[in-house]
Tab-separated table of C-alpha atoms in Angstrom:
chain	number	residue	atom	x	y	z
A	525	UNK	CA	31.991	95.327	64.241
A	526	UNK	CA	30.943	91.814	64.875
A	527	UNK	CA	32.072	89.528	67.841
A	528	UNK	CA	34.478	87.421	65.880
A	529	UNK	CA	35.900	90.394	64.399
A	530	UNK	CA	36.498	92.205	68.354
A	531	UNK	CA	37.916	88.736	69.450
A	532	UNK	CA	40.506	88.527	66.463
A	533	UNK	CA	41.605	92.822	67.231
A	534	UNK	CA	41.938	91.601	70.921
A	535	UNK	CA	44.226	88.532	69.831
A	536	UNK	CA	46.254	90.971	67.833
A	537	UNK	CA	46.904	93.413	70.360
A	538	UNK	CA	47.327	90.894	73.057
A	539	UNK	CA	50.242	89.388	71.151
A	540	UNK	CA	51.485	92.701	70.283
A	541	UNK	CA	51.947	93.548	73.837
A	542	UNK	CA	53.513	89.971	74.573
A	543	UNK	CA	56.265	90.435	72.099
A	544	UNK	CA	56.887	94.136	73.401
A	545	UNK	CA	57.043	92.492	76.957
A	546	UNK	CA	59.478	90.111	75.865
A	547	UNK	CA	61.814	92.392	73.727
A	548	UNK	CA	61.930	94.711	76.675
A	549	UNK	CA	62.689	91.996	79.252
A	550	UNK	CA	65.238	90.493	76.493
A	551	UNK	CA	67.216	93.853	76.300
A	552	UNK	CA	67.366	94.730	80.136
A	553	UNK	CA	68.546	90.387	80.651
A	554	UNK	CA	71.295	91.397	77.505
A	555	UNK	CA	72.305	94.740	79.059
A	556	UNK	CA	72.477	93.583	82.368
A	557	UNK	CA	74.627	90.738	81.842
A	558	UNK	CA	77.049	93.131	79.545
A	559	UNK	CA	77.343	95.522	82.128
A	560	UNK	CA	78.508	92.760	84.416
A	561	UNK	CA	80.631	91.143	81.763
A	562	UNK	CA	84.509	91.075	81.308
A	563	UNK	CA	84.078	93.266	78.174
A	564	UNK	CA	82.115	96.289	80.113
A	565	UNK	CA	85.948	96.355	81.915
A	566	UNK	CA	87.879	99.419	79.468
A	567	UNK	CA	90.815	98.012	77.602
A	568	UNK	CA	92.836	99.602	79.335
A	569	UNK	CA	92.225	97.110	82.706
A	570	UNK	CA	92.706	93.997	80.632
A	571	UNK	CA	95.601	92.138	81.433
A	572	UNK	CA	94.484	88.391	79.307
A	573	UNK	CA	97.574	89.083	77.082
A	574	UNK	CA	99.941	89.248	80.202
A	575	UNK	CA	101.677	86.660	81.913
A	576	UNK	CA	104.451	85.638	84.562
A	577	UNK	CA	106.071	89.263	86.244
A	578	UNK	CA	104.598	91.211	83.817
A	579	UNK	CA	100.858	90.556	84.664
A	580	UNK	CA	101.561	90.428	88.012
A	581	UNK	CA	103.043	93.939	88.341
A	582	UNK	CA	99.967	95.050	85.694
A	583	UNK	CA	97.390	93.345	88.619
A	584	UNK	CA	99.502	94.362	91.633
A	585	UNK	CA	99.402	98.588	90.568
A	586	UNK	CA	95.966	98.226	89.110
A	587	UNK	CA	94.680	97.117	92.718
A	588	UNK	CA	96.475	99.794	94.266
A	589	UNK	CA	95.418	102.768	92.044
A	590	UNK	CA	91.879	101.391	93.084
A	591	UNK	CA	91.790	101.837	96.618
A	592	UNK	CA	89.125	103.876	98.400
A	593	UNK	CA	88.061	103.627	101.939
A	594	UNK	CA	84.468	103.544	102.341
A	595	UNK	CA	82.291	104.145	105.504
A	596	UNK	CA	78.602	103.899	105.896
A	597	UNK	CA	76.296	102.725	108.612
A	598	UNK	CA	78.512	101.740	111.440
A	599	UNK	CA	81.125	99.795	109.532
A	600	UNK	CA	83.641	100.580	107.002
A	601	UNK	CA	86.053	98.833	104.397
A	602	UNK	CA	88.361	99.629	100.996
A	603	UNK	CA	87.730	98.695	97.952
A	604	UNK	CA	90.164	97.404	95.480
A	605	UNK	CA	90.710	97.836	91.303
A	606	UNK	CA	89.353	95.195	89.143
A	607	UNK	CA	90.642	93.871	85.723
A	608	UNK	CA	90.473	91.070	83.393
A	609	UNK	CA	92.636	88.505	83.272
A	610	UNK	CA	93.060	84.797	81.509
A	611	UNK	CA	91.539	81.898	83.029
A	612	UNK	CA	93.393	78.333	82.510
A	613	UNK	CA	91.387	77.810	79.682
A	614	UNK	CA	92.733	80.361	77.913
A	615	UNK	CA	89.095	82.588	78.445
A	616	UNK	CA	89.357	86.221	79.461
A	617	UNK	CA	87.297	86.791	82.582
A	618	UNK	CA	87.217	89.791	85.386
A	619	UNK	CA	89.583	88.976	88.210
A	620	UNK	CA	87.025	88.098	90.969
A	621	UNK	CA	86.161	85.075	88.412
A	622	UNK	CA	89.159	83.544	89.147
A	623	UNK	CA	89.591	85.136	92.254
A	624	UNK	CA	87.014	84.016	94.621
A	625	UNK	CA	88.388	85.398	98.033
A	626	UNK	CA	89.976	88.733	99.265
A	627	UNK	CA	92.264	89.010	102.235
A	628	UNK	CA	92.967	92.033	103.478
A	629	UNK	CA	95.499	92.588	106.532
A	630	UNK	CA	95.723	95.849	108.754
A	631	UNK	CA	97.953	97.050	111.745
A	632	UNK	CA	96.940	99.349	114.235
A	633	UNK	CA	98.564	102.955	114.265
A	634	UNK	CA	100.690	104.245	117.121
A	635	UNK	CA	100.115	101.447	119.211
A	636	UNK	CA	102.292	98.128	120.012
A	637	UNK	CA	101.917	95.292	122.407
A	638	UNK	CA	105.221	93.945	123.824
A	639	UNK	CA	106.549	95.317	120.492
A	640	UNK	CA	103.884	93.741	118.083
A	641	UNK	CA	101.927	96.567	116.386
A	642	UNK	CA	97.748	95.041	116.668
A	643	UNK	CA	96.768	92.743	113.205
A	644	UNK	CA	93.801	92.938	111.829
A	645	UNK	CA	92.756	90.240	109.129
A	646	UNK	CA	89.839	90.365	106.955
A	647	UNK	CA	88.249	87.990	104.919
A	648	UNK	CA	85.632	87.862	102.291
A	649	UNK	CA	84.469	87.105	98.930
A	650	UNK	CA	85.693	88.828	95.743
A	651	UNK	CA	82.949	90.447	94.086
A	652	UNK	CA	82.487	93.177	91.387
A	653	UNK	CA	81.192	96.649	92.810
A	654	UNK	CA	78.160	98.343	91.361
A	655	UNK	CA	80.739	99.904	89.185
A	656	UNK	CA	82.473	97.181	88.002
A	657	UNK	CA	85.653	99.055	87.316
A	658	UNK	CA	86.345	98.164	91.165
A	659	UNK	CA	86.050	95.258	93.475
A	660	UNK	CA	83.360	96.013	96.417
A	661	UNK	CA	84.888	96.858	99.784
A	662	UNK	CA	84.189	93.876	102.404
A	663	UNK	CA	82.742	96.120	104.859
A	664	UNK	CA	83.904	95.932	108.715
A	665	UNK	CA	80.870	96.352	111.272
A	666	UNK	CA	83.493	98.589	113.171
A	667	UNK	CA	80.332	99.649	115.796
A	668	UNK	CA	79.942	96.216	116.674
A	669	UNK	CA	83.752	95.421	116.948
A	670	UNK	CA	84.095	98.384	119.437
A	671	UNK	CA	81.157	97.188	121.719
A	672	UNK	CA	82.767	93.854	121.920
A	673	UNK	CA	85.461	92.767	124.760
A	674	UNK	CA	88.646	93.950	123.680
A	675	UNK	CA	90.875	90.859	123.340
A	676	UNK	CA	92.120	88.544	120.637
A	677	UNK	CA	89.232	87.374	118.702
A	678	UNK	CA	87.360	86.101	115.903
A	679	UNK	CA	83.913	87.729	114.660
A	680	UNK	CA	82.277	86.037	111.840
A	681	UNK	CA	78.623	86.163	113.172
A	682	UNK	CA	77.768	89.195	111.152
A	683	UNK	CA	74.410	89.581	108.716
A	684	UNK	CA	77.224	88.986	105.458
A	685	UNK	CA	78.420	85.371	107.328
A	686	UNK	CA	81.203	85.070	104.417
A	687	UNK	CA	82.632	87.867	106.250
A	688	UNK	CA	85.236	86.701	108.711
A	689	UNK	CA	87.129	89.457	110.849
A	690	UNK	CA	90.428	88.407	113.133
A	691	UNK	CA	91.993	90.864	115.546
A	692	UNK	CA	95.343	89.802	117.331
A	693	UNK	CA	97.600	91.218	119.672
A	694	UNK	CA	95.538	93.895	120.767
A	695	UNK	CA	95.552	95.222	124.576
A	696	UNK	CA	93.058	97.021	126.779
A	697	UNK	CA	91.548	99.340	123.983
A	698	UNK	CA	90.429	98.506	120.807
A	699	UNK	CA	92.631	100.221	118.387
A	700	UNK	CA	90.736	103.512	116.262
A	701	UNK	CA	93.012	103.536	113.011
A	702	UNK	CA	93.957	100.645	111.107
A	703	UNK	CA	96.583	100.967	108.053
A	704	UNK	CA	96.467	98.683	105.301
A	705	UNK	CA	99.587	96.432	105.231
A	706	UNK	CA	98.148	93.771	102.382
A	707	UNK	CA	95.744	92.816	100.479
A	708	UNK	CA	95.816	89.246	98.404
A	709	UNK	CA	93.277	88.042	95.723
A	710	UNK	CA	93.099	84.225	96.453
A	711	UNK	CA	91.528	81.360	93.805
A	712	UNK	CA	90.067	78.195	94.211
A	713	UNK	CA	93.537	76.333	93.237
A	714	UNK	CA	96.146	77.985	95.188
A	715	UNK	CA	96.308	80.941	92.792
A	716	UNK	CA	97.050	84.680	94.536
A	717	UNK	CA	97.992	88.102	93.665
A	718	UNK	CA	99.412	89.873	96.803
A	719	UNK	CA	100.311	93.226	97.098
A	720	UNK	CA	102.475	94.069	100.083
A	721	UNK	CA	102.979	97.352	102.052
A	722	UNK	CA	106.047	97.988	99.456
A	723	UNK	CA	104.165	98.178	96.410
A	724	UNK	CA	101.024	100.295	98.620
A	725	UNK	CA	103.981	102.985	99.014
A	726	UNK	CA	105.600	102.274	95.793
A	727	UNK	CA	102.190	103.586	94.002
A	728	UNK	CA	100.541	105.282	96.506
A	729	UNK	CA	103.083	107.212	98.448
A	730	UNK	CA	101.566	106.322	101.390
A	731	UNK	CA	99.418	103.449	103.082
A	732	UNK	CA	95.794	104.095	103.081
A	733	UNK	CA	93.785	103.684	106.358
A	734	UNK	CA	90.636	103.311	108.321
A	735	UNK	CA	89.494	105.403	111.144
A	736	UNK	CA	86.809	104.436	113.636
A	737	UNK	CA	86.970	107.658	115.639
């Protein structure tokens, strides 16, 4: 086989290989981005057609029924249900689109200061878990918390600095078990879903909680 005939094979086969590069990269890119999309959400979670009480009930038990306390590493947090909903121009997009903060708000168990049970308030950005059926828990470096001076405080210096964690009313111990009294989705203009320690009870029986024994 002559030269120019082994140089034109090579040229073949290179570009062969480059198109088989790029239809691979093109499929994980298209697969990726519908796995993150509104539509990888089931039906069932999509609440674009509601409005007014109705989608806020639809939100408010969907959040709920997605609860989960999670613990790894030293800190711990609970996640939240995700959905779709509309945005104001009239697209249907997951919740922590719209939503770009979650507030979450816990009192301590058994234990009251001059009558005021301890608060807790957490704060942190909305973002779809790795399953994206859920919201990701903002997760609460507890061990660092419980090496700190116990007094009413602020911690935000943590590696996630969008994380902000604010403790008030507490007394000579840190508290060990925090319940969850509310949790609010909050958007750039103003716009919240809230679910109160009411509607935890009304779906879950019971309040879920955190324990840093």
């Amino acid at each position: 086989m002559g030269k120019r005939k082994l140089i034109q094979v090579a040229i073949v086969i290179g570009g062969l290989v480059l198109c088989f590069l790029a239809f691979q990269l093109g499929s994980n890119l298209l697969f990726n981005s519908s796995e993150r999309s509104p539509a990888a959400i089931p039906k069932i979670y999509d609440y674009s057609h509601l409005a007014g009480e109705a989608l806020l009930e639809a939100a408010q038990d969907r959040l709920i029924n997605g609860v989960k306390v999670i613990s790894a590493g030293g800190a711990s947090g609970i996640q939240l249900g995700h959905f779709v909903v509309k945005n104001d121009q009239g697209l249907s997009v997951s919740a922590c689109e719209l939503f770009s903060r979650v507030e979450l708000v816990f009192f301590a168990g058994g234990m009251a200061v001059s009558g005021d049970s301890p608060k807790m308030i957490v704060i942190g950005p909305c973002t779809p878990g790795e399953n994206i059926n859920v919201i990701a828990p903002i997760m609460i470096p507890s061990a660092k918390i419980l090496d700190a001076p116990v007094r009413d405080q602020e911690f935000s210096d943590f590696s996630d600095n969008a994380v902000t964690v604010k403790l008030e009313n507490v007394s000579d111990t840190w508290p060990r078990v925090w319940i969850l009294q509310s949790a609010r989705l909050v958007g750039a203009h103003s716009e919240e879903i809230k679910v109160e320690d009411k509607d935890i009870r009304r779906v879950l029986g019971k309040a879920p909680y955190i324990d840093w024994q």
